Amino acid sequence: MTRSAILFERAKAVMPGGCSRNTILRKPHPIYVERGQGCYVYDVEGVRRIDFANNVASLIHGHAHAPIIAAVGKQLQKGTAFTVGTEVEIEYAEHMCGRNAAFEKIRFVNSGTEAVMASLKAARAFTHRPKIAKVEGAYHGLYDYAETSQTARPENWGQPERPLSVPVSQGTPQRALDDVVVIPFNDVPRALAILDAHRDELACVLIDLLPHRVGLIPAARDFVGALRRWTEQNGALLIFDEVVTFRSAVGGAQQWYDVQPDITALGKMIGGGFPIGGIAGRAEVMEVMNPLHRPAPFPLYGTFSANPVTMTAGHMAMKLYDREAVERLNALGDRARSMIGEVIKTADVPACVTGRGSIFRIHLSPDAPENYRQAYLPPERAALLSAFVGHLFEGGLLMVETATGFLSTAMSERDIEEMADAVFAALHKIKPYL
Ligand code: PMP
C-alpha cells in the first residue's frame, strides 16, 4: 500500500468521503502532497507533477512564490486576525480599485461562494426585488440561488427555451428555486424572452464570461451586450462572476468586452494563495453595505474577512500580476492551446480544445460545445474523460477533473511542451475508445 492509500484510509474514518472538499478525490484514492514549488507539486511518494490545477485557478504565481512567502512571513509575526482595522486592507482595496474603473468600491470576504452570495444580496437590497437570473449549468459556488441548474440528469433540464431551476443539493427549498430564473448561454432571443417574463421581479443577472462547466467557451459579445442593455432598461443589476476569470486582463475578463457590470464577484487568485472573496462595483450600489449613516440595507459581516494575512498575500500577488505578467501568461495560454491543437491533429483523434487567456479545456469530441447541454457528458463519456485525466496524471500533469488547465506565471515554455507531450501520450491511450 502506498503512503497516500494509507492516509486515505485514515481520512475516510473521520471525514465523509475522506475529505473536506470533494475536489481532491480521485480513483483509487487521492494523492497527498508533500510540497509545492513554483509550478510543480511533489506528492508523499516523491512523484513530481506539473500543476495545471493550481488549487482550481487560485495560485496565479504557482506554489510558495518567494515574494509572497516573505511578505506573509513578516505579517505572521505581527498577528493573523484582529477585531480592529489594518492598513494592509486599505492598501489592497486601493490597489484593486485602481485596476478597473468599474471597481469604485470594494469589500473583501473569504471565498468565491461568499462573494457571489454577497453580490446577489447586494442586488436584492439595492433593487428591492427577490429574483436572480443565471446561465444554465454555470458554477458560481454553493449559495442556494447561485447553485441551481447544474444537474447531471438531463431529464430534469426542461425545454431549451425555458430551462428549469433544478436543485443540486437535495432538500433545497422550492421557494429558493422559484426565485432563480435560468437562461441559456449565448442565446440572445431565448434569454431575453425568459428575462422579459420576470422583468419586474429580477434583482440581477449573474454571468461568468468564460464559464468552465458550460464548456469553457467565451460569452458572445452580443450576449453580454444584450444582458447589459436589458438590465439597464429594466432596473436590474448586471453581475459578473470573475472569481476565475479575473486573471484574463488587469481588470478582469470584462475588459475584453468593454462592458461594465454593476458588481463584480472576485475570489481565488486575488488571495495570493489564501482564502478570499471580493465584491467590487459601482459606489452607489456598494452603499447598501454602508452602515455609517443608517442601518445598512445589506449588513455584511465576516470574522476572517480582510484578515491581514490574506490581504498581504493578495496584494503582493496582484502587484506582481501587472500588465506585463498578464500579457506573458495569456501568450503562454495561446501557445498551450495551439500545441494541444497540434497534438490532437497528430494523434488523429476526435478531440478539441477551448478556453481563452491562461485557461484551456480539452474536450473528447471533434467540436466544441456551445452550451451546458452540449457540454454534458453521459456516464460512459464521463468515464472516458476520467480515464483520460487519469492518463494525464500518470503522465505527470495535475489537471482539474474536466481536463481543464489554469496556467501560472511560474510556468515556462518548457512546461507547456512537457504538458503537450503528456496530452499526446494520453490521447494515444484512449484513442481506441473514442
Ligand atoms: N465562481 C466560480 C466561477 C468558481 O469557479 C468558483 C469556484 N470554483 C466559485 C465561484 C466559488 O469559489 P469558492 O470555491 O472560493 O467558494
Coordinates of C-alpha atoms and ligand atoms in Angstrom, one line a residue:
M1 CA 0.0 0.0 0.0
T2 CA 1.3 3.5 -0.9
R3 CA 1.5 6.2 1.7
S4 CA -1.3 8.1 0.0
A5 CA -3.5 4.9 0.2
I6 CA -2.8 4.6 3.9
L7 CA -3.6 8.2 4.5
F8 CA -6.9 7.9 2.7
E9 CA -8.0 5.0 4.9
R10 CA -7.4 7.2 7.9
A11 CA -9.2 10.2 6.3
K12 CA -12.3 8.1 5.5
A13 CA -12.6 7.2 9.1
V14 CA -13.1 10.8 10.2
M15 CA -14.5 12.7 7.2
P16 CA -17.4 11.9 4.8
G17 CA -15.7 10.7 1.7
G18 CA -12.4 11.2 3.4
C19 CA -12.1 14.9 2.7
S20 CA -13.4 18.4 3.4
R21 CA -13.6 19.3 -0.3
N22 CA -14.7 16.8 -3.0
T23 CA -12.2 18.3 -5.4
I24 CA -9.2 16.3 -4.0
L25 CA -10.8 12.9 -4.6
R26 CA -9.5 10.7 -7.4
K27 CA -9.6 6.9 -8.0
P28 CA -8.5 4.7 -6.4
H29 CA -7.5 7.2 -3.8
P30 CA -6.4 10.9 -3.6
I31 CA -2.7 11.7 -3.6
Y32 CA -1.3 13.7 -0.7
V33 CA 1.1 16.5 -1.3
E34 CA 4.5 16.8 0.4
R35 CA 5.3 20.2 -1.0
G36 CA 4.7 22.5 -3.9
Q37 CA 7.3 24.7 -5.5
G38 CA 6.7 27.0 -8.5
C39 CA 4.6 25.1 -11.0
Y40 CA 5.5 21.7 -9.5
V41 CA 3.8 19.6 -6.8
Y42 CA 5.7 16.7 -5.1
D43 CA 3.5 14.1 -3.6
V44 CA 4.3 12.0 -0.5
E45 CA 5.6 9.2 -2.7
G46 CA 8.1 11.7 -4.1
V47 CA 6.5 12.0 -7.6
R48 CA 6.7 15.4 -9.3
R49 CA 3.9 16.7 -11.4
I50 CA 3.3 20.0 -13.3
D51 CA 0.4 21.7 -11.6
F52 CA -2.2 22.9 -14.1
A53 CA -4.9 22.8 -11.4
N54 CA -3.2 25.4 -9.2
N55 CA -5.8 24.9 -6.5
V56 CA -8.5 25.4 -9.0
A57 CA -7.2 28.6 -10.5
S58 CA -6.2 30.3 -7.3
L59 CA -2.4 30.2 -7.5
I60 CA -1.5 32.7 -10.2
H61 CA 2.2 32.5 -9.3
G62 CA 2.3 28.8 -8.5
H63 CA 3.4 27.4 -5.2
A64 CA 5.5 29.1 -2.4
H65 CA 6.3 32.1 -4.5
A66 CA 9.2 33.8 -2.7
P67 CA 8.0 37.4 -2.5
I68 CA 4.6 36.3 -1.2
I69 CA 6.1 34.0 1.4
A70 CA 8.4 36.7 2.6
A71 CA 5.6 39.3 2.9
V72 CA 3.3 36.8 4.6
G73 CA 6.1 35.7 6.9
K74 CA 6.5 39.2 8.2
Q75 CA 2.8 39.7 8.7
L76 CA 2.5 36.4 10.6
Q77 CA 4.9 37.7 13.2
K78 CA 2.6 40.6 13.8
G79 CA -0.6 38.6 14.2
T80 CA -3.1 37.0 11.9
A81 CA -6.6 38.4 12.6
F82 CA -8.0 41.3 14.6
T83 CA -11.3 42.9 15.5
V84 CA -9.8 46.2 14.6
G85 CA -8.7 47.6 11.2
T86 CA -5.4 47.1 9.4
E87 CA -3.7 49.4 6.9
V88 CA -3.0 46.5 4.6
E89 CA -6.7 46.1 3.9
I90 CA -6.9 49.8 2.8
E91 CA -3.8 49.5 0.7
Y92 CA -5.1 46.4 -1.0
A93 CA -8.5 47.9 -1.6
E94 CA -6.8 50.9 -3.2
H95 CA -4.8 48.6 -5.4
M96 CA -7.8 46.7 -6.5
C97 CA -9.9 49.8 -7.2
G98 CA -7.0 51.1 -9.3
R99 CA -7.2 48.0 -11.6
N100 CA -10.6 48.7 -13.1
A101 CA -12.7 51.8 -13.4
A102 CA -15.8 49.7 -12.6
F103 CA -14.4 49.0 -9.1
E104 CA -15.4 52.2 -7.4
K105 CA -15.7 50.5 -4.1
I106 CA -14.7 47.0 -2.9
R107 CA -15.2 44.7 0.1
F108 CA -13.4 41.6 0.9
V109 CA -14.9 38.3 2.1
N110 CA -13.5 34.8 2.5
S111 CA -14.4 32.7 -0.6
G112 CA -15.9 33.0 -4.1
T113 CA -19.1 31.4 -2.7
E114 CA -19.4 34.3 -0.2
A115 CA -18.6 36.9 -2.9
V116 CA -21.3 35.7 -5.2
M117 CA -23.8 35.4 -2.3
A118 CA -22.9 38.9 -1.1
S119 CA -23.3 40.2 -4.7
L120 CA -26.7 38.7 -5.1
K121 CA -27.8 40.0 -1.6
A122 CA -26.5 43.5 -2.5
A123 CA -28.5 43.4 -5.7
R124 CA -31.7 42.4 -3.9
A125 CA -31.1 45.1 -1.2
F126 CA -30.5 47.7 -4.0
T127 CA -33.4 46.9 -6.2
H128 CA -35.8 45.5 -3.5
R129 CA -36.6 42.6 -5.8
P130 CA -36.3 38.9 -5.0
K131 CA -35.3 37.1 -8.1
I132 CA -31.9 36.4 -9.7
A133 CA -31.1 35.2 -13.2
K134 CA -28.2 32.9 -14.1
V135 CA -26.9 30.9 -17.0
E136 CA -27.9 27.3 -17.2
G137 CA -25.1 25.0 -15.9
A138 CA -22.8 27.7 -14.7
Y139 CA -21.0 27.2 -11.4
H140 CA -21.0 30.0 -9.0
G141 CA -20.3 28.3 -5.7
L142 CA -22.7 26.9 -3.1
Y143 CA -25.3 29.6 -2.3
D144 CA -28.7 28.1 -2.9
Y145 CA -29.7 30.6 -5.5
A146 CA -26.4 30.5 -7.4
E147 CA -26.2 26.7 -7.3
T148 CA -29.2 25.7 -9.3
S149 CA -29.5 24.3 -12.8
Q150 CA -26.4 22.1 -12.9
T151 CA -28.0 18.8 -12.6
A152 CA -26.4 15.7 -14.0
R153 CA -29.9 14.4 -15.0
P154 CA -30.9 15.7 -18.5
E155 CA -34.5 14.5 -17.9
N156 CA -34.8 17.4 -15.4
W157 CA -33.4 20.2 -17.6
G158 CA -36.7 21.2 -19.1
Q159 CA -37.2 22.7 -22.6
P160 CA -34.2 24.6 -24.1
E161 CA -36.4 27.7 -24.5
R162 CA -37.3 27.5 -20.8
P163 CA -34.6 25.7 -18.7
L164 CA -35.7 24.8 -15.3
S165 CA -34.3 25.9 -11.9
V166 CA -33.4 22.5 -10.7
P167 CA -31.6 21.9 -7.4
V168 CA -28.1 20.5 -7.0
S169 CA -28.4 19.7 -3.3
Q170 CA -31.3 17.6 -2.2
G171 CA -33.7 19.4 0.1
T172 CA -33.1 22.9 -1.5
P173 CA -36.3 24.8 -0.6
Q174 CA -38.7 25.1 -3.6
R175 CA -39.1 28.7 -2.7
A176 CA -35.4 29.4 -3.3
L177 CA -35.6 27.6 -6.7
D178 CA -38.6 29.6 -7.7
D179 CA -36.6 32.8 -7.3
V180 CA -34.0 31.7 -9.8
V181 CA -34.6 32.4 -13.5
V182 CA -32.4 30.2 -15.7
I183 CA -31.3 31.5 -19.1
P184 CA -29.5 29.6 -21.9
F185 CA -25.9 30.6 -22.6
N186 CA -25.1 32.8 -25.6
D187 CA -28.7 32.6 -26.9
V188 CA -29.9 36.2 -27.0
P189 CA -33.5 35.8 -28.2
R190 CA -34.3 32.9 -25.8
A191 CA -32.5 34.6 -22.9
L192 CA -34.3 37.9 -23.4
A193 CA -37.7 36.2 -23.7
I194 CA -37.2 34.5 -20.4
L195 CA -36.0 37.6 -18.7
D196 CA -38.9 39.6 -20.0
A197 CA -41.3 37.2 -18.4
H198 CA -39.8 38.1 -15.0
R199 CA -38.9 41.8 -15.7
D200 CA -40.4 43.4 -12.6
E201 CA -39.1 40.8 -10.1
L202 CA -35.4 40.4 -11.2
A203 CA -32.8 42.0 -9.0
C204 CA -29.9 41.0 -11.2
V205 CA -28.4 38.8 -14.0
L206 CA -25.4 36.9 -12.9
I207 CA -22.9 35.7 -15.6
D208 CA -19.4 34.2 -15.8
L209 CA -17.8 35.4 -19.1
L210 CA -15.9 32.1 -19.6
P211 CA -17.9 29.5 -17.7
H212 CA -16.0 26.4 -17.1
R213 CA -18.8 23.9 -16.7
V214 CA -20.7 25.3 -19.7
G215 CA -17.7 24.2 -21.8
L216 CA -15.1 27.0 -21.2
I217 CA -16.3 28.9 -24.3
P218 CA -16.4 32.7 -24.1
A219 CA -19.6 34.6 -23.7
A220 CA -20.5 36.1 -27.1
R221 CA -20.2 39.9 -27.4
D222 CA -23.9 40.3 -28.5
F223 CA -25.0 38.2 -25.5
V224 CA -23.1 40.3 -23.0
G225 CA -24.2 43.5 -24.7
A226 CA -27.8 42.3 -24.7
L227 CA -27.7 41.5 -21.0
R228 CA -26.2 44.9 -20.2
R229 CA -28.9 46.7 -22.1
W230 CA -31.7 44.6 -20.7
T231 CA -30.6 45.1 -17.1
E232 CA -30.2 48.8 -17.6
Q233 CA -33.6 49.2 -19.2
N234 CA -35.4 47.1 -16.6
G235 CA -33.9 48.3 -13.4
A236 CA -31.9 45.2 -12.7
L237 CA -28.2 44.9 -12.0
L238 CA -25.6 43.1 -14.1
I239 CA -23.2 41.0 -12.0
F240 CA -20.1 39.3 -13.4
D241 CA -18.6 36.4 -11.6
E242 CA -14.9 36.9 -12.2
V243 CA -13.8 34.5 -9.4
V244 CA -11.8 32.6 -12.0
T245 CA -11.6 35.0 -15.0
F246 CA -10.2 38.0 -13.2
R247 CA -6.8 36.7 -14.4
S248 CA -7.7 37.4 -18.0
A249 CA -6.7 41.1 -18.0
V250 CA -5.5 43.6 -15.4
G251 CA -9.1 44.4 -14.6
G252 CA -10.6 41.1 -15.4
A253 CA -12.2 39.4 -18.5
Q254 CA -14.8 42.3 -18.6
Q255 CA -12.1 44.4 -20.2
W256 CA -12.2 42.1 -23.2
Y257 CA -15.8 43.2 -23.7
D258 CA -15.8 46.9 -22.9
V259 CA -18.9 46.3 -20.8
Q260 CA -19.0 47.5 -17.2
P261 CA -21.1 45.4 -14.8
D262 CA -22.7 46.9 -11.7
I263 CA -21.0 44.4 -9.4
T264 CA -18.1 42.0 -9.9
A265 CA -17.6 39.0 -7.7
L266 CA -14.0 38.1 -7.1
G267 CA -12.0 35.3 -5.4
K268 CA -9.4 32.7 -5.8
M269 CA -6.2 34.2 -7.2
I270 CA -6.7 37.6 -5.5
G271 CA -5.9 35.9 -2.2
G272 CA -2.4 35.1 -3.2
G273 CA -2.8 31.5 -2.0
F274 CA -5.1 32.3 1.0
P275 CA -8.9 32.1 1.3
I276 CA -10.6 35.2 -0.2
G277 CA -13.6 36.7 -2.0
G278 CA -14.3 40.2 -3.1
I279 CA -17.3 42.3 -4.1
A280 CA -16.4 45.3 -6.3
G281 CA -18.6 47.7 -8.1
R282 CA -20.4 50.9 -8.5
A283 CA -20.2 53.1 -5.4
E284 CA -24.0 53.7 -5.5
V285 CA -24.7 50.0 -5.3
M286 CA -21.9 49.2 -2.9
E287 CA -23.5 51.8 -0.5
V288 CA -26.1 49.1 0.5
M289 CA -23.3 47.7 2.7
N290 CA -22.6 51.0 4.4
P291 CA -23.8 51.1 8.0
L292 CA -22.3 54.5 8.8
H293 CA -25.4 56.7 8.4
R294 CA -28.3 54.3 8.9
P295 CA -28.8 50.6 9.3
A296 CA -27.2 49.0 6.2
P297 CA -29.7 47.7 3.8
F298 CA -27.4 44.7 3.5
P299 CA -25.3 44.2 6.6
L300 CA -22.1 42.3 5.7
Y301 CA -20.0 40.7 8.4
G302 CA -17.3 38.0 8.4
T303 CA -15.0 37.0 11.1
F304 CA -12.0 36.4 8.9
S305 CA -12.9 38.9 6.1
A306 CA -9.9 41.1 5.1
N307 CA -7.6 39.4 7.6
P308 CA -4.1 40.8 7.2
V309 CA -2.5 37.6 6.1
T310 CA -4.8 37.3 3.1
M311 CA -4.6 41.0 2.4
T312 CA -0.8 40.9 2.4
A313 CA -0.5 37.8 0.2
G314 CA -3.2 39.0 -2.1
H315 CA -1.8 42.5 -2.5
M316 CA 1.7 41.1 -3.3
A317 CA 0.3 38.6 -5.7
M318 CA -1.7 41.2 -7.6
K319 CA 1.1 43.8 -7.6
L320 CA 3.3 41.1 -9.3
Y321 CA 0.4 40.3 -11.7
D322 CA 0.8 43.5 -13.7
R323 CA 0.0 44.2 -17.3
E324 CA 3.3 42.6 -18.5
A325 CA 2.7 39.5 -16.4
V326 CA -0.9 39.2 -17.7
E327 CA 0.2 39.5 -21.3
R328 CA 3.0 37.0 -20.9
L329 CA 0.7 34.5 -19.3
N330 CA -2.0 35.0 -21.9
A331 CA 0.6 34.4 -24.6
L332 CA 1.6 31.2 -22.9
G333 CA -2.0 30.2 -22.8
D334 CA -2.3 30.8 -26.6
R335 CA 0.8 28.6 -27.0
A336 CA -0.7 25.9 -24.8
R337 CA -4.0 25.8 -26.8
S338 CA -2.2 25.8 -30.1
M339 CA 0.2 23.0 -29.0
I340 CA -2.8 20.9 -27.7
G341 CA -4.5 21.5 -31.1
E342 CA -1.4 20.2 -32.9
V343 CA -1.1 17.1 -30.8
I344 CA -4.8 16.4 -31.3
K345 CA -4.2 16.6 -35.0
T346 CA -1.1 14.4 -34.9
A347 CA -2.8 11.8 -32.7
D348 CA -5.7 11.9 -35.2
V349 CA -8.4 11.8 -32.5
P350 CA -11.8 13.4 -32.4
A351 CA -10.9 16.0 -29.7
C352 CA -10.7 19.8 -29.4
V353 CA -9.5 22.5 -27.1
T354 CA -11.4 25.5 -25.8
G355 CA -10.6 28.4 -23.5
R356 CA -9.0 31.8 -23.7
G357 CA -6.2 33.7 -22.0
S358 CA -4.5 31.5 -19.5
I359 CA -7.2 28.8 -19.3
F360 CA -7.8 25.8 -21.5
R361 CA -10.1 22.8 -21.5
I362 CA -9.7 19.6 -23.6
H363 CA -12.9 18.0 -25.0
L364 CA -13.0 14.5 -26.3
S365 CA -15.3 15.5 -29.1
P366 CA -14.5 16.9 -32.5
D367 CA -16.5 20.1 -32.0
A368 CA -16.5 22.5 -29.1
P369 CA -19.8 22.5 -27.1
E370 CA -21.8 25.7 -27.4
N371 CA -23.7 25.4 -24.1
Y372 CA -24.2 23.3 -21.0
R373 CA -26.5 20.8 -22.7
Q374 CA -23.9 20.1 -25.4
A375 CA -21.0 20.1 -22.8
Y376 CA -22.9 17.5 -20.8
L377 CA -21.3 14.0 -20.8
P378 CA -23.4 10.9 -20.4
P379 CA -21.9 8.4 -17.9
E380 CA -19.8 6.4 -20.4
R381 CA -18.3 9.6 -21.9
A382 CA -17.7 11.0 -18.5
A383 CA -15.9 7.7 -17.6
L384 CA -13.7 8.1 -20.7
L385 CA -12.8 11.7 -19.8
S386 CA -11.9 10.5 -16.3
A387 CA -9.7 7.8 -17.8
F388 CA -8.1 10.5 -19.9
V389 CA -7.4 12.8 -17.0
G390 CA -6.0 9.7 -15.2
H391 CA -3.6 9.1 -18.0
L392 CA -2.6 12.8 -17.8
F393 CA -2.0 12.3 -14.1
E394 CA 0.2 9.3 -14.8
G395 CA 2.0 11.3 -17.4
G396 CA 2.9 13.9 -14.8
L397 CA 0.1 16.5 -15.0
L398 CA -2.3 17.7 -12.4
M399 CA -5.5 19.0 -14.0
V400 CA -9.0 19.8 -13.0
E401 CA -11.3 16.8 -13.5
T402 CA -12.9 18.2 -16.6
A403 CA -9.4 18.2 -18.3
T404 CA -9.2 21.9 -17.7
G405 CA -5.9 23.7 -17.0
F406 CA -5.1 27.0 -15.4
L407 CA -1.6 28.4 -16.1
S408 CA 0.6 30.1 -13.5
T409 CA 3.4 32.6 -14.0
A410 CA 5.8 30.0 -12.6
M411 CA 5.4 28.1 -15.9
S412 CA 7.8 28.3 -18.8
E413 CA 7.6 27.3 -22.5
R414 CA 9.3 24.0 -21.4
D415 CA 6.5 23.1 -19.0
I416 CA 3.9 23.8 -21.8
E417 CA 5.9 21.5 -24.1
E418 CA 6.0 18.8 -21.4
M419 CA 2.3 19.2 -21.0
A420 CA 1.6 18.8 -24.7
D421 CA 3.7 15.6 -24.8
A422 CA 1.7 14.2 -21.9
V423 CA -1.5 15.1 -23.7
F424 CA -0.4 13.4 -26.8
A425 CA 0.5 10.2 -24.9
A426 CA -2.8 10.2 -23.0
L427 CA -4.8 10.8 -26.3
H428 CA -3.0 7.8 -27.8
K429 CA -4.0 5.6 -24.9
I430 CA -7.7 6.4 -25.2
K431 CA -7.8 6.6 -29.0
P432 CA -9.3 3.0 -29.4
Y433 CA -12.3 4.0 -27.2
L434 CA -13.1 7.3 -28.9
Ligands
PMP1 N1 -17.5 31.2 -9.0 C1 -16.8 30.5 -9.9 C2 -16.8 30.9 -11.3 C3 -16.0 29.4 -9.4 O1 -15.3 28.7 -10.3 C4 -15.9 29.1 -8.1 C5 -15.0 28.0 -7.5 N2 -14.6 27.0 -8.4 C6 -16.7 29.9 -7.2 C7 -17.5 30.9 -7.7 C8 -16.7 29.6 -5.7 O2 -15.5 29.9 -5.1 P1 -15.0 29.3 -3.7 O3 -14.7 27.9 -4.0 O4 -13.9 30.1 -3.3 O5 -16.2 29.4 -2.8

